[in-house]
Amino acid sequence: MTVRLRVLATGPLALVQDEGRPGLTGVGVGRSGAADRTAYALANRVVANPPGLAALEVTLGGLEVEVLGGSLTVCLTGAPAPLFVDDVPAGTHAPVTVPEGGHVRVDPPPVGLRSYLAVRGGVDVAPVLGSRSHDVLAALGPAPLAEGDELPVGPTPPEHPAVDQVAPPRYDDDPVVLRAVRGPRDGWVEDPDVLVATTWTATERTNRIGMRLSGGAVQHAEGAGELPSEGVWRGAIQVPPNGEPVVFLADHPVTGGYPVVGVVVDADVDRAAQVRPGQQVRFRWVSGA
């Protein structure tokens, strides 16, 4: 019998995510994929999945699933949400065996934003353009989870989990400091150093597309026009006309004509994806990526 997950509750947002769709930007399809790539990959590694199998990305907890068709090994990483199996606390960042019929519940994390629940064998829903990731901007890929959904689990991998526990990350830094390099259009604003001299606050409009910031303004240079839309990396810091920066995350679009004044270094982009609305953020210029 195929092992599967029945969704009992989803919380604010629960999505199937993998490594995304690389190589399709030229035809207008963004990469998407797990917002915190490190946490997603770690969850797969703990349950001995090959890289790239799909897992569940859970925003601010609230997910509950029932395991059907057999027992299943799972692992929760990322934001340290309390994990329960049949109402009994279970450890995060460790493999946990769930019996057939067992309920797995992910409560809201005290810090961080996104948790990743990997299942041994991966979530085996149908891929779209080669990926099982949901892109919230393009509405591409498996739909957000809904109560009553049943998610098939793939075949058990030949490798066995080799670790009992991995170190959880820390998300209690305040403010969060993100390293950034100067962007290709920093000459289109009056003073790009305002970006690093200001303590910003992540707003409630933050999502997988971008982390939207308030608390100051990076003014466009006088007479600066509008740029043609340009492709950008995950981590690009775009400044729209109101001067409040947006850090592009997993489901980002092209620029839309606004200058990119900096780019968060790739090693810090996953940390940016764990910033909660209301949390403070600062940037620090570095000379290389």
XYZ file of N, CA, C and O in Angstrom, residues 35-155:
484
model
N 11.918 28.467 0.077
C 12.388 29.813 0.397
C 13.685 29.753 1.211
O 14.591 30.550 0.987
N 13.771 28.836 2.158
C 14.999 28.602 2.919
C 15.595 27.295 2.397
O 15.238 26.196 2.861
N 16.507 27.429 1.446
C 17.050 26.249 0.770
C 17.873 25.389 1.717
O 17.881 24.165 1.617
N 18.567 26.026 2.671
C 19.406 25.273 3.607
C 18.557 24.378 4.503
O 18.859 23.184 4.686
N 17.492 24.936 5.057
C 16.640 24.159 5.963
C 15.948 23.027 5.207
O 15.823 21.904 5.717
N 15.490 23.315 4.006
C 14.834 22.281 3.182
C 15.798 21.127 2.888
O 15.465 19.943 3.059
N 17.022 21.460 2.451
C 17.998 20.422 2.109
C 18.390 19.618 3.346
O 18.588 18.397 3.266
N 18.490 20.292 4.487
C 18.863 19.601 5.714
C 17.791 18.591 6.122
O 18.105 17.466 6.544
N 16.532 18.974 6.005
C 15.443 18.046 6.363
C 15.517 16.786 5.507
O 15.372 15.667 6.010
N 15.758 16.948 4.215
C 15.891 15.781 3.338
C 17.097 14.930 3.736
O 17.029 13.693 3.733
N 18.188 15.590 4.084
C 19.402 14.838 4.419
C 19.207 14.012 5.682
O 19.681 12.866 5.767
N 18.498 14.566 6.664
C 18.320 13.840 7.928
C 17.524 12.549 7.721
O 17.790 11.534 8.367
N 16.554 12.560 6.807
C 15.770 11.333 6.575
C 16.375 10.502 5.446
O 15.754 9.550 4.968
N 17.593 10.868 5.003
C 18.348 10.108 3.985
C 17.657 10.097 2.625
O 17.758 9.121 1.872
N 16.974 11.186 2.325
C 16.433 11.337 0.973
C 17.514 11.817 0.014
O 18.392 12.600 0.414
N 17.481 11.412 -1.240
C 18.361 12.036 -2.229
C 18.029 13.521 -2.342
O 16.876 13.929 -2.120
N 18.992 14.368 -2.683
C 18.696 15.800 -2.846
C 17.598 16.012 -3.883
O 17.522 15.311 -4.888
N 16.742 16.995 -3.603
C 15.740 17.395 -4.581
C 14.356 16.841 -4.363
O 13.407 17.289 -5.028
N 14.176 15.883 -3.452
C 12.821 15.377 -3.216
C 11.979 16.464 -2.547
O 12.476 17.283 -1.787
N 10.683 16.424 -2.832
C 9.803 17.478 -2.334
C 9.492 17.286 -0.854
O 9.345 16.155 -0.369
N 9.390 18.412 -0.157
C 9.025 18.439 1.262
C 7.902 19.472 1.434
O 7.436 20.077 0.462
N 7.475 19.667 2.676
C 6.416 20.637 2.965
C 7.029 21.875 3.624
O 7.773 21.757 4.606
N 6.712 23.033 3.074
C 7.134 24.314 3.652
C 5.955 24.873 4.438
O 4.899 25.140 3.863
N 6.144 25.039 5.732
C 5.058 25.418 6.645
C 5.354 26.810 7.192
O 6.358 27.018 7.876
N 4.491 27.778 6.888
C 4.687 29.145 7.345
C 3.923 29.379 8.646
O 2.702 29.227 8.690
N 4.682 29.675 9.711
C 4.124 29.970 11.039
C 3.263 28.844 11.595
O 2.251 29.083 12.277
N 3.634 27.614 11.310
C 3.003 26.447 11.924
C 1.562 26.236 11.512
O 1.092 26.762 10.494
N 0.864 25.420 12.301
C -0.552 25.170 12.040
C -0.831 23.954 11.175
O -1.990 23.654 10.907
N 0.220 23.248 10.753
C 0.020 22.064 9.902
C -0.267 20.843 10.765
O 0.365 20.621 11.790
N -1.232 20.029 10.337
C -1.454 18.721 10.949
C -1.758 17.730 9.840
O -2.595 17.996 8.968
N -1.063 16.601 9.850
C -1.279 15.558 8.834
C -1.399 14.215 9.530
O -0.890 13.996 10.629
N -2.093 13.298 8.858
C -2.236 11.925 9.331
C -1.470 11.014 8.377
O -1.555 11.177 7.143
N -0.711 10.087 8.908
C 0.062 9.150 8.089
C -0.791 7.923 7.805
O -1.264 7.255 8.732
N -0.949 7.620 6.526
C -1.789 6.492 6.108
C -0.946 5.502 5.307
O 0.000 5.886 4.618
N -1.297 4.233 5.385
C -0.682 3.231 4.523
C 0.618 2.653 5.031
O 1.260 1.866 4.314
N 1.049 3.007 6.223
C 2.293 2.463 6.775
C 2.965 3.487 7.663
O 2.542 4.655 7.714
N 4.004 3.071 8.344
C 4.755 4.021 9.178
C 5.645 4.886 8.287
O 5.914 4.556 7.123
N 6.131 5.986 8.854
C 6.870 6.953 8.043
C 7.866 7.688 8.933
O 7.545 8.064 10.058
N 9.071 7.908 8.401
C 10.058 8.720 9.103
C 10.005 10.152 8.566
O 10.008 10.361 7.350
N 9.955 11.109 9.478
C 9.864 12.515 9.094
C 10.946 13.298 9.828
O 11.541 12.816 10.799
N 11.175 14.517 9.380
C 12.094 15.429 10.083
C 11.639 16.869 9.846
O 11.312 17.237 8.719
N 11.619 17.647 10.920
C 11.248 19.059 10.842
C 12.486 19.912 11.067
O 13.198 19.732 12.065
N 12.743 20.853 10.159
C 13.885 21.769 10.288
C 13.406 23.206 10.080
O 12.219 23.471 9.933
N 14.359 24.133 10.016
C 14.017 25.535 9.803
C 13.544 26.169 11.095
O 14.087 25.899 12.173
N 12.529 27.039 10.983
C 11.992 27.671 12.187
C 11.614 26.582 13.193
O 10.917 25.631 12.847
N 12.090 26.705 14.456
C 11.956 25.599 15.427
C 10.546 25.481 15.993
O 10.309 25.729 17.187
N 9.622 25.077 15.158
C 8.234 24.922 15.591
C 8.101 23.685 16.467
O 8.686 22.640 16.158
N 7.336 23.765 17.551
C 7.078 22.555 18.344
C 6.423 21.483 17.478
O 5.465 21.747 16.756
N 6.961 20.267 17.562
C 6.484 19.146 16.761
C 5.863 18.107 17.679
O 6.455 17.750 18.711
N 4.701 17.604 17.297
C 4.009 16.601 18.103
C 3.625 15.425 17.224
O 3.206 15.599 16.070
N 3.764 14.219 17.772
C 3.244 13.010 17.129
C 2.219 12.421 18.080
O 2.553 12.018 19.198
N 0.960 12.423 17.638
C -0.142 11.971 18.502
C -0.120 12.708 19.841
O -0.232 12.088 20.920
N 0.066 14.008 19.756
C 0.037 14.914 20.908
C 1.223 14.727 21.866
O 1.240 15.328 22.944
N 2.195 13.919 21.492
C 3.395 13.740 22.304
C 4.518 14.566 21.680
O 4.773 14.444 20.464
N 5.201 15.425 22.461
C 6.290 16.235 21.874
C 7.362 15.358 21.244
O 7.752 14.323 21.790
N 7.835 15.781 20.085
C 8.907 15.087 19.370
C 9.979 16.114 19.027
O 9.709 17.314 18.957
N 11.175 15.669 18.815
C 12.272 16.583 18.563
C 12.291 17.080 17.128
O 11.917 16.360 16.199
N 12.738 18.335 16.977
C 12.981 18.854 15.632
C 14.439 18.587 15.256
O 15.254 18.206 16.088
N 14.759 18.757 13.981
C 16.105 18.540 13.461
C 16.612 17.137 13.789
O 17.797 16.928 14.055
N 15.698 16.179 13.765
C 16.022 14.785 14.059
C 15.013 13.896 13.352
O 13.860 14.301 13.130
N 15.416 12.677 12.989
C 14.435 11.766 12.388
C 13.443 11.292 13.442
O 13.823 10.961 14.566
N 12.181 11.251 13.060
C 11.103 10.837 13.963
C 10.241 9.819 13.221
O 9.796 10.080 12.101
N 10.005 8.671 13.823
C 9.165 7.647 13.199
C 7.719 7.821 13.651
O 7.433 7.928 14.843
N 6.839 7.854 12.661
C 5.414 8.039 12.929
C 4.699 6.751 12.535
O 4.856 6.274 11.408
N 3.918 6.148 13.443
C 3.230 4.903 13.091
C 2.081 5.151 12.117
O 1.597 6.275 11.975
N 1.641 4.094 11.446
C 0.471 4.219 10.584
C -0.711 4.739 11.396
O -0.965 4.266 12.499
N -1.392 5.710 10.857
C -2.509 6.316 11.568
C -2.097 7.421 12.517
O -2.960 8.084 13.113
N -0.779 7.651 12.669
C -0.309 8.686 13.572
C -0.558 10.086 13.028
O -0.596 10.310 11.813
N -0.730 11.026 13.941
C -0.942 12.426 13.572
C 0.326 13.222 13.857
O 0.886 13.127 14.954
N 0.752 14.009 12.887
C 1.911 14.890 13.031
C 1.396 16.328 13.068
O 0.698 16.763 12.143
N 1.747 17.043 14.134
C 1.279 18.438 14.262
C 2.463 19.374 14.417
O 3.383 19.099 15.197
N 2.428 20.474 13.663
C 3.479 21.495 13.717
C 2.848 22.769 14.265
O 2.006 23.386 13.609
N 3.231 23.164 15.470
C 2.686 24.376 16.087
C 3.479 25.607 15.634
O 4.574 25.480 15.073
N 2.965 26.803 15.877
C 3.692 28.021 15.480
C 5.062 28.105 16.160
O 5.182 27.858 17.362
N 6.104 28.473 15.410
C 7.446 28.584 15.997
C 7.582 29.877 16.801
O 6.987 30.896 16.454
N 8.397 29.862 17.863
C 8.605 31.095 18.636
C 9.466 32.111 17.897
O 9.373 33.314 18.146
N 10.342 31.650 17.030
C 11.190 32.514 16.200
C 11.261 31.904 14.809
O 10.971 30.729 14.606
N 11.686 32.731 13.840
C 11.725 32.239 12.462
C 10.336 32.232 11.854
O 9.322 32.520 12.515
N 10.274 31.922 10.575
C 9.023 32.045 9.831
C 8.594 30.739 9.165
O 7.415 30.421 9.127
N 9.577 29.999 8.616
C 9.226 28.839 7.782
C 9.923 27.577 8.304
O 11.134 27.557 8.501
N 9.112 26.530 8.479
C 9.637 25.224 8.868
C 9.482 24.275 7.685
O 8.622 24.471 6.812
N 10.329 23.230 7.679
C 10.298 22.263 6.570
C 10.113 20.859 7.128
O 10.902 20.402 7.971
N 9.065 20.194 6.666
C 8.780 18.822 7.076
C 9.113 17.901 5.905
O 8.399 17.877 4.894
N 10.229 17.179 6.044
C 10.598 16.190 5.028
C 10.054 14.838 5.443
O 9.989 14.512 6.638
N 9.641 14.055 4.478
C 9.175 12.690 4.733
C 10.082 11.747 3.943
O 10.503 12.064 2.820
N 10.398 10.628 4.540
C 11.319 9.684 3.889
C 10.663 9.125 2.629
O 9.590 8.494 2.688
N 11.270 9.403 1.462
C 10.685 9.066 0.173
C 10.194 10.286 -0.584
O 9.968 10.227 -1.799
N 10.012 11.408 0.104
C 9.592 12.651 -0.532
C 8.104 12.694 -0.806
O 7.428 11.662 -0.896
N 7.583 13.906 -0.915
C 6.177 14.108 -1.281
C 6.079 13.935 -2.797
O 6.673 14.695 -3.564
N 5.307 12.947 -3.224
C 5.370 12.503 -4.625
C 4.157 12.979 -5.431
O 3.553 12.191 -6.164
N 3.816 14.253 -5.304
C 2.745 14.805 -6.146
C 3.281 15.009 -7.562
O 4.495 14.980 -7.801
N 2.386 15.222 -8.524
C 2.795 15.355 -9.921
C 3.615 16.625 -10.128
O 3.208 17.712 -9.688
N 4.763 16.536 -10.792
C 5.557 17.741 -11.065
C 4.932 18.582 -12.176
O 4.199 18.073 -13.024
N 5.235 19.867 -12.146
C 4.820 20.799 -13.197
C 6.083 21.466 -13.737
O 6.836 22.084 -12.966
N 6.354 21.317 -15.012
C 7.589 21.818 -15.619
C 8.811 21.330 -14.832
O 9.751 22.083 -14.586
N 8.765 20.079 -14.443
C 9.919 19.457 -13.822
C 10.109 19.706 -12.349
O 11.133 19.334 -11.787
N 9.132 20.343 -11.700
C 9.290 20.669 -10.288
C 7.964 20.495 -9.560
O 6.886 20.702 -10.125
N 8.063 20.157 -8.275
C 6.880 20.062 -7.416
C 6.719 21.315 -6.547
O 5.986 21.283 -5.571
N 7.410 22.381 -6.893
C 7.311 23.622 -6.120
C 6.091 24.438 -6.524
O 5.751 24.519 -7.708
N 5.484 25.075 -5.536
C 4.416 26.038 -5.821
C 5.005 27.440 -5.845
O 5.632 27.883 -4.880
N 4.788 28.143 -6.954
C 5.209 29.531 -7.129
C 3.987 30.404 -6.859
O 3.017 30.371 -7.618
N 4.018 31.205 -5.780
C 2.829 31.975 -5.411
C 2.572 33.119 -6.384
O 1.430 33.558 -6.550
N 3.617 33.637 -7.049
C 3.416 34.731 -7.996
C 2.818 34.223 -9.298
O 1.869 34.804 -9.831
N 3.347 33.123 -9.798
C 2.876 32.583 -11.076
C 1.714 31.612 -10.910
O 1.131 31.178 -11.907
N 1.377 31.271 -9.649
C 0.343 30.253 -9.390
C 0.651 28.979 -10.177
O -0.225 28.359 -10.782
N 1.911 28.591 -10.140
C 2.388 27.435 -10.895
C 2.803 26.339 -9.913
O 3.411 26.612 -8.884
N 2.487 25.101 -10.267
C 2.870 23.978 -9.420
C 1.728 23.533 -8.526
O 0.605 24.057 -8.621
N 1.981 22.550 -7.667
C 0.918 22.025 -6.803
C 0.270 23.133 -5.986
O 0.961 23.995 -5.446
N -1.041 23.091 -5.893
C -1.779 24.131 -5.160
C -1.405 24.108 -3.688
O -0.963 23.079 -3.158
N -1.548 25.253 -3.001
C -1.352 25.248 -1.546
C -2.192 24.153 -0.895
O -3.301 23.853 -1.344
N -1.662 23.561 0.160
C -2.359 22.459 0.802
C -3.704 22.925 1.355
O -3.849 24.054 1.814
N -4.658 22.021 1.302
C -5.989 22.296 1.834
C -6.433 21.085 2.648
O -6.002 19.953 2.395
N -7.288 21.345 3.625
C -7.802 20.268 4.469
C -8.459 19.190 3.600
O -9.248 19.495 2.699
N -8.110 17.942 3.854
C -8.665 16.834 3.089
C -7.761 16.343 1.971
O -7.989 15.251 1.424
N -6.748 17.123 1.594
C -5.803 16.659 0.564
C -5.111 15.373 1.015
O -4.837 15.187 2.210
N -4.821 14.513 0.046
C -3.988 13.345 0.328
C -2.753 13.415 -0.565
O -2.868 13.558 -1.786
N -1.588 13.349 0.045
C -0.313 13.511 -0.653
C 0.414 12.175 -0.675
O 0.768 11.633 0.392
N 0.675 11.599 -1.859
C 1.429 10.352 -1.903
C 2.886 10.566 -1.498
O 3.467 11.627 -1.754
N 3.456 9.548 -0.887
C 4.870 9.562 -0.514
C 5.610 8.625 -1.460
O 5.125 7.537 -1.792
N 6.788 9.042 -1.917
C 7.553 8.257 -2.864
C 8.162 7.004 -2.246
O 8.072 6.769 -1.030
N 8.811 6.183 -3.091
C 9.431 4.958 -2.606
C 10.510 5.237 -1.549
O 11.194 6.257 -1.609
